[in-house]
Amino acid sequence: MSGAAARSADAPLNVLIVEDSEEDADLIVLELKRGGYDPFYRRVDQANSMAAALEEKAWDIVLSDFSMPGFSLNAALNLIHERGLDVPFVIISATIGEEAAVEAMKAGAHDYVLKHRLSRLVPAVRRELRESEMRRERRHLEEQLRHAQKLESLGLLAGGVAHDFNNLLTGILGNASLLLETIDARPPVRGMLEDIIRASERAADLTRQLLAYAGKGKFVIEPVDLSGLVRDISELIRTSVPRTVDLALDLQPGLPYIEGDASQMQQLVMNLILNAVEATGEKIGTVRVTTRFREVPAGERLNQFRPVPPPSGVYVEVEVKDDGCGMSEEVKSQIFDPFFTTKFTGRGLGLAAALGIVRGHKGAISVESTEHQGSTFTVLLPGMENGLGKDVRVLSESQQKPHVSGGVILLVDDEDVVRRTARTALEFQGYTVFEAADGRDGADLFSRLHDRLSAVLLDLTMPHMDGHDVWRYIRRLRPDMKIIISSGFEESDAMKHFDVEPELHFIKKPYTAAALAAKLRQVLERE
């Protein structure tokens, strides 16, 4: 092998040498070259020159003399620690003793090599580089674990808040809609009721965003063409974009489908675009949306992605890039936290919901941003093999049918306001209603009334016995009983632990009086 070929195989190494002797520094570099390294190095012997070197470049290792005129080892270590750097620091000295070496190690040095035994230098460098990489990997895994635990805790909180909020909204929305149907309201009163209904529906949308953040927001799972989806909603998006901002679309055709919910994909893309538009502010700018194919090879770790780096495989990439105000590192570390916002107004749920949607679809999201230079959000979503779905479930609504007269309904829900609202709405439609305040009372009441009942409206989440336990109890007594599960979660999440059967149905909270009546008519008239 020629000398040139041998040098081309040498491992590059960025070395900061803290040494007052130029000859000693040359000997250190020569030893590194003998050991198979191709060092790029800088020699410093003063605090100011070392500080400048640390600011200018990321160094793989620091090799430092122990004793220098006008500059001490502790001062060199302090410069490293002040900047929060975890870079291997090896002492190379002719005068250091064992006690001094131990004290230096306590102060932050990683190893020491005597100048008259430089043969130990390369093994020490290799060991410290390996251990430094292990420390970085350990810190990254710990950060991932903390982030996952934080997301799990916040997700549980968001899901719980959304569940309780939906119960309250059921009372507000149900009573307001029933009042609108039952009274001959004059224009001012009717307008007030309609405002209540609209405000309740907006609040329900907020709970959907909370559930999306909690990863419990899937609706209809089907193959989705992301390029086609972005193209289809582009005109709707443009109505929300100021004339000073150019919305540019670069959509690759023929991409693999992703398996997910189209409405959540629309929400994801719109959240990212509107965030980019707001970052542009009042100045003239461009927001570019790009879709493309991406393959992550085995062994490649995309550590910048959240909630976890995506595994190897085929992905569809969605990139939203703006040339707006950009973000500081502090802001960038918090943008996916719920209720964090840099805006004067706003809920701070847009990007948190985006992360929840991505997590719910087994994808990953990353952000690159520099202050005053814009931001780039990148989403990776797993592509489907051959573009074929596994289990496409479409949830369709039956057409409204004539009112079914009579019928006896068992209403089981632990929220007083929900029971009162549902009972009033059902009795207004001519049904006889029995109610129970928890699952255990519901099961007991069903055992006494099962031969008289037409259907059961059953809450999913209750104390003592939840909806799933009550459903199993009912099936033992009446396999043919019509049951409507009621929950603030989306159907795909609420029903995933139930068997698929023709007499089991679902209604999402909050619901209006008309929606509840329509669902019950649909269920009772089902052959």
PDB file of C-alpha atoms in Angstrom, residues 9 13 33 54 90 103 131 137 141 150 221 229 248 261 285 293 324 352 410 446 468 481 497 518:
ATOM      1  CA  ALA A   9      -7.485   5.496   5.390  1.00  0.00           C
ATOM      2  CA  LEU A  13      -9.555  13.836  14.385  1.00  0.00           C
ATOM      3  CA  LYS A  33      -0.429  10.032  12.998  1.00  0.00           C
ATOM      4  CA  LEU A  54     -13.722  26.547  21.713  1.00  0.00           C
ATOM      5  CA  VAL A  90      -6.504  14.021  28.473  1.00  0.00           C
ATOM      6  CA  GLU A 103      -7.093  15.659  41.793  1.00  0.00           C
ATOM      7  CA  GLU A 131     -16.521   6.477  26.152  1.00  0.00           C
ATOM      8  CA  GLU A 137     -25.730   8.072  23.411  1.00  0.00           C
ATOM      9  CA  LEU A 141     -31.561   7.927  25.445  1.00  0.00           C
ATOM     10  CA  LYS A 150     -43.463  13.877  29.814  1.00  0.00           C
ATOM     11  CA  ILE A 221     -58.389   4.557   9.191  1.00  0.00           C
ATOM     12  CA  LEU A 229     -54.781  15.620   0.198  1.00  0.00           C
ATOM     13  CA  ALA A 248     -45.849  27.346  -2.806  1.00  0.00           C
ATOM     14  CA  ASP A 261     -57.194   9.454   9.049  1.00  0.00           C
ATOM     15  CA  GLY A 285     -42.395  35.853   2.498  1.00  0.00           C
ATOM     16  CA  PHE A 293     -40.475   9.831  -0.884  1.00  0.00           C
ATOM     17  CA  GLY A 324     -40.000  34.032   8.857  1.00  0.00           C
ATOM     18  CA  ALA A 352     -48.854  20.052  20.389  1.00  0.00           C
ATOM     19  CA  LEU A 410     -81.795   2.210  29.989  1.00  0.00           C
ATOM     20  CA  PHE A 446     -80.690  -4.314  33.532  1.00  0.00           C
ATOM     21  CA  HIS A 468     -66.929  -2.661  28.807  1.00  0.00           C
ATOM     22  CA  MET A 481     -79.819  -6.256  23.154  1.00  0.00           C
ATOM     23  CA  HIS A 497     -61.678  -3.480  23.048  1.00  0.00           C
ATOM     24  CA  ALA A 518     -81.279  10.239  15.170  1.00  0.00           C
TER      25      ALA A 518
END
